[in-house]
XYZ file of C-alpha atoms in Angstrom:
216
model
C 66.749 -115.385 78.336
C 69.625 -117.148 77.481
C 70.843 -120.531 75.708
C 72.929 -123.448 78.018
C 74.848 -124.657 75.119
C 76.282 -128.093 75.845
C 76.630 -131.637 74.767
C 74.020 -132.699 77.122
C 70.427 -131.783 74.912
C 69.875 -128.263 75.174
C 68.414 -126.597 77.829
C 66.312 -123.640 76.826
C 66.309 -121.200 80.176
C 63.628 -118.740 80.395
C 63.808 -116.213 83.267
C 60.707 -113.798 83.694
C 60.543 -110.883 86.387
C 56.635 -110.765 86.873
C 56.333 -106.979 86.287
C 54.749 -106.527 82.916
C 53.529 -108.077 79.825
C 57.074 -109.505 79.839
C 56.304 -112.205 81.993
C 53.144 -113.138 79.973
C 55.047 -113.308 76.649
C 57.977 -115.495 78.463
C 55.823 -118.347 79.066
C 54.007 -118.286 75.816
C 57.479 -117.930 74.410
C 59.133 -121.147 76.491
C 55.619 -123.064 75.341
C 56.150 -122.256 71.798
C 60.324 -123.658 71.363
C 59.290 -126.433 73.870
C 56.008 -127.326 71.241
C 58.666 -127.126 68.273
C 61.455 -129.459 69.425
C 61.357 -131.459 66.094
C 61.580 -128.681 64.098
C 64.833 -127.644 65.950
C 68.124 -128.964 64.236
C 69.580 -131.812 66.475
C 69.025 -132.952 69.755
C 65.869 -132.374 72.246
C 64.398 -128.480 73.851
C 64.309 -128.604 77.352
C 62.215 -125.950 77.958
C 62.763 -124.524 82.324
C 60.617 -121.710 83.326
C 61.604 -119.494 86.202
C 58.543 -117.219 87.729
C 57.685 -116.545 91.133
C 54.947 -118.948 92.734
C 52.240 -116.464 92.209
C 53.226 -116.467 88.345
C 52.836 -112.784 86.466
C 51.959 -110.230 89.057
C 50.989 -107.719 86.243
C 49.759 -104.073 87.320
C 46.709 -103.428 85.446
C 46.900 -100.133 83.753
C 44.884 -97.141 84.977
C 42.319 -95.605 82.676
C 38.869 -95.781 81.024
C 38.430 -96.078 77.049
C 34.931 -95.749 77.423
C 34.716 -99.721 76.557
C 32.969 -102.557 78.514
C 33.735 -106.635 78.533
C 31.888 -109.048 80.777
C 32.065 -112.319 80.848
C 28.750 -114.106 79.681
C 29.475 -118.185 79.477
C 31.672 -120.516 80.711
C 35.384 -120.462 79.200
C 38.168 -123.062 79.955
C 41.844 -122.404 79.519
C 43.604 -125.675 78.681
C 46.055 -127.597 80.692
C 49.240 -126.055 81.036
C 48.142 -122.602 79.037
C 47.604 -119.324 80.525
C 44.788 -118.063 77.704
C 41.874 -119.119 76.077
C 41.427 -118.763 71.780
C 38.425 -117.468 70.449
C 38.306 -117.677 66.675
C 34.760 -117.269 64.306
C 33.115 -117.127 67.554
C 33.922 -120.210 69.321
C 36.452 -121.985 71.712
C 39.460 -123.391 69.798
C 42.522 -125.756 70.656
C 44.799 -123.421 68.350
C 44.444 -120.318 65.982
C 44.709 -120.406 62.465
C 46.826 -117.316 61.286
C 44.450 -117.038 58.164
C 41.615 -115.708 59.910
C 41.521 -112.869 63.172
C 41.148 -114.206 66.464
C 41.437 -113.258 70.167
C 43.303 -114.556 73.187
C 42.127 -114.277 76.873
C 44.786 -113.771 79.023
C 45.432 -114.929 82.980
C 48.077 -114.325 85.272
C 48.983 -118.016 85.883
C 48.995 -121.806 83.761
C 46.587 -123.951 84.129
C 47.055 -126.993 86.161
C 46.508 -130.346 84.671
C 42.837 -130.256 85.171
C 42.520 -127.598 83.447
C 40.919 -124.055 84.675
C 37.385 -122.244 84.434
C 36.242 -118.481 84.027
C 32.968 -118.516 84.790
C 32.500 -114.374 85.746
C 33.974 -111.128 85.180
C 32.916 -107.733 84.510
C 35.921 -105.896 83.454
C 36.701 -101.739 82.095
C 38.832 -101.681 79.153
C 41.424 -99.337 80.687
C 44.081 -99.061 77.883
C 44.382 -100.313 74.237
C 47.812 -100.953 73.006
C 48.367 -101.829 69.382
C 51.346 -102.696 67.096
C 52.533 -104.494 63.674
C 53.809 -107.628 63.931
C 55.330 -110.108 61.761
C 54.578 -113.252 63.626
C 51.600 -113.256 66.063
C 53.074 -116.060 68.112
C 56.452 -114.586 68.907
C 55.316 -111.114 68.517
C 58.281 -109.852 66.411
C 57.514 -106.072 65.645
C 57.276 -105.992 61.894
C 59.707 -102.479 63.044
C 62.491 -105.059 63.573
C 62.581 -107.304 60.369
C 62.297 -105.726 56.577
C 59.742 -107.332 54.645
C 58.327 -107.506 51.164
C 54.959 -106.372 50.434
C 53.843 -110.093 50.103
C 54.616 -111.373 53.530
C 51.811 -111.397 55.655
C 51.229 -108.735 58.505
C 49.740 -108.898 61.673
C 47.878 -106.127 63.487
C 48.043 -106.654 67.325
C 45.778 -105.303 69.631
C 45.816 -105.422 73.462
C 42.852 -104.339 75.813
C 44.149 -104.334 79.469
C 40.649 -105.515 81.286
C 40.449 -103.933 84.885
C 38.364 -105.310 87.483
C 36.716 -104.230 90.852
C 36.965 -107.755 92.080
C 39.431 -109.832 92.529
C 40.964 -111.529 89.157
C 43.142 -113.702 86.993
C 42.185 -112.298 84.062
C 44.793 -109.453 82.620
C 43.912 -108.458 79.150
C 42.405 -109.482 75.366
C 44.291 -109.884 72.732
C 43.514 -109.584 69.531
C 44.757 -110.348 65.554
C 44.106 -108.813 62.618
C 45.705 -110.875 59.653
C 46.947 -109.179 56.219
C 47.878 -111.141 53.753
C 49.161 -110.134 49.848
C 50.203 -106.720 50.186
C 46.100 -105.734 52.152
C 46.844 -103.883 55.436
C 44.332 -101.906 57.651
C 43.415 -101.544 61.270
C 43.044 -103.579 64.097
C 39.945 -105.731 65.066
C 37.337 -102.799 66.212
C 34.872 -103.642 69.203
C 32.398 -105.173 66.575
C 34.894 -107.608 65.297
C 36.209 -108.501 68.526
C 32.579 -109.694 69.273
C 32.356 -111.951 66.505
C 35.633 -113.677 67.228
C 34.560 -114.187 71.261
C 31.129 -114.902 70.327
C 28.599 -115.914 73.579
C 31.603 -115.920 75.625
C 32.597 -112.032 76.109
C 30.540 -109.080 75.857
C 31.444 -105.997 74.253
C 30.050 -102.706 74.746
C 30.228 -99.411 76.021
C 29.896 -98.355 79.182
C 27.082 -96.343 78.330
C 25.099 -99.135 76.633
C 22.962 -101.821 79.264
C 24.854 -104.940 80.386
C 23.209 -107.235 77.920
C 24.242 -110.869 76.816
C 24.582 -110.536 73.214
C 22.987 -113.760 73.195
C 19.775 -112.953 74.908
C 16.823 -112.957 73.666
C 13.614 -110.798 74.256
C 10.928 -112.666 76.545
């Protein structure tokens, strides 16, 4: 990443190998600065994002944690986003930072019109997790000192692995602490409640259920 500074308005350029989880934070990062322009002392955020046409070829990693997500309704990724927000169970424009939420992430935007998953049956391969001190630009909370009153954010990642073929790379999930509280990230039952009807958890050796159905 770097910063064109001239007199012209600045030109925030974003460049993004797509190899990893990199490329997935790059354009949420180039979103974020372009979304914040006012905020920015003087002058207008152009926001240019360089990725290959196939956007963020990300290797899946290899592995079984025993856990199971499946998609079980319809979810649509916004215009010009590459993730859905699932927050109290429900599809949401935006996340509030008060409450724990998840993210569904895909390998490339959406176009104008939008985009649809509407399938998926997916093996939780890896979990990573880490303290952060801002969910959006995921600044480790092992970078910046803080006082025991600023909030803390536990971040958890489930790579989602699929036989078929897929956009879909991985869940991510927040666990807010605010006023000195800390614990541990969102566990499967928690998840559920933040994706609701949408996603499925389970394990693998529990049946492939909705958690919405209902005995006949």
């Amino acid at each position: 990443m770097r910063f064109l500074d001239t007199k012209a308005p600045l030109t925030l350029m974003v460049t993004a190998t797509p190899e990893d989880e990199a490329c997935c934070f790059t354009v949420r990062l180039a979103a974020w600065l372009a979304a914040r322009a006012d905020c920015l002392a003087g002058g207008v955020w152009v926001a240019v994002l360089l990725l290959g046409a196939g956007g963020c070829a990300v290797t899946i990693p290899s592995g079984d944690t025993g856990l199971r997500v499946s998609v079980t309704a319809p979810i649509r990724i916004p215009a010009g986003r590459a993730h859905a927000i699932f927050q109290r169970g429900r599809l949401a424009s935006a996340s509030s930072k008060l409450n724990p939420y998840c993210e569904l992430e895909v390998r490339t935007v959406s176009p104008a019109e939008g985009a649809r998953i509407d399938s998926g049956e997916f093996v939780v391969s890896r979990i990573n997790s880490r303290i952060l001190v801002d969910p959006t630009t995921r600044i480790s909370a092992v970078m910046m000192m803080s006082s025991c009153s600023d909030p803390l954010f536990q971040e958890s990642i489930w790579w989602l692995r699929s036989t078929a073929p897929s956009d879909v790379i991985y869940l991510r999930c927040i666990a807010p602490y605010y006023n000195c509280a800390f614990g541990p990230p969102l566990q499967p039952p928690q998840v559920q409640q933040q994706v609701g009807r949408y996603l499925a958890v389970r394990l693998a050796t529990e049946p492939n259920v909705s958690p919405n159905a209902h005995p006949q």
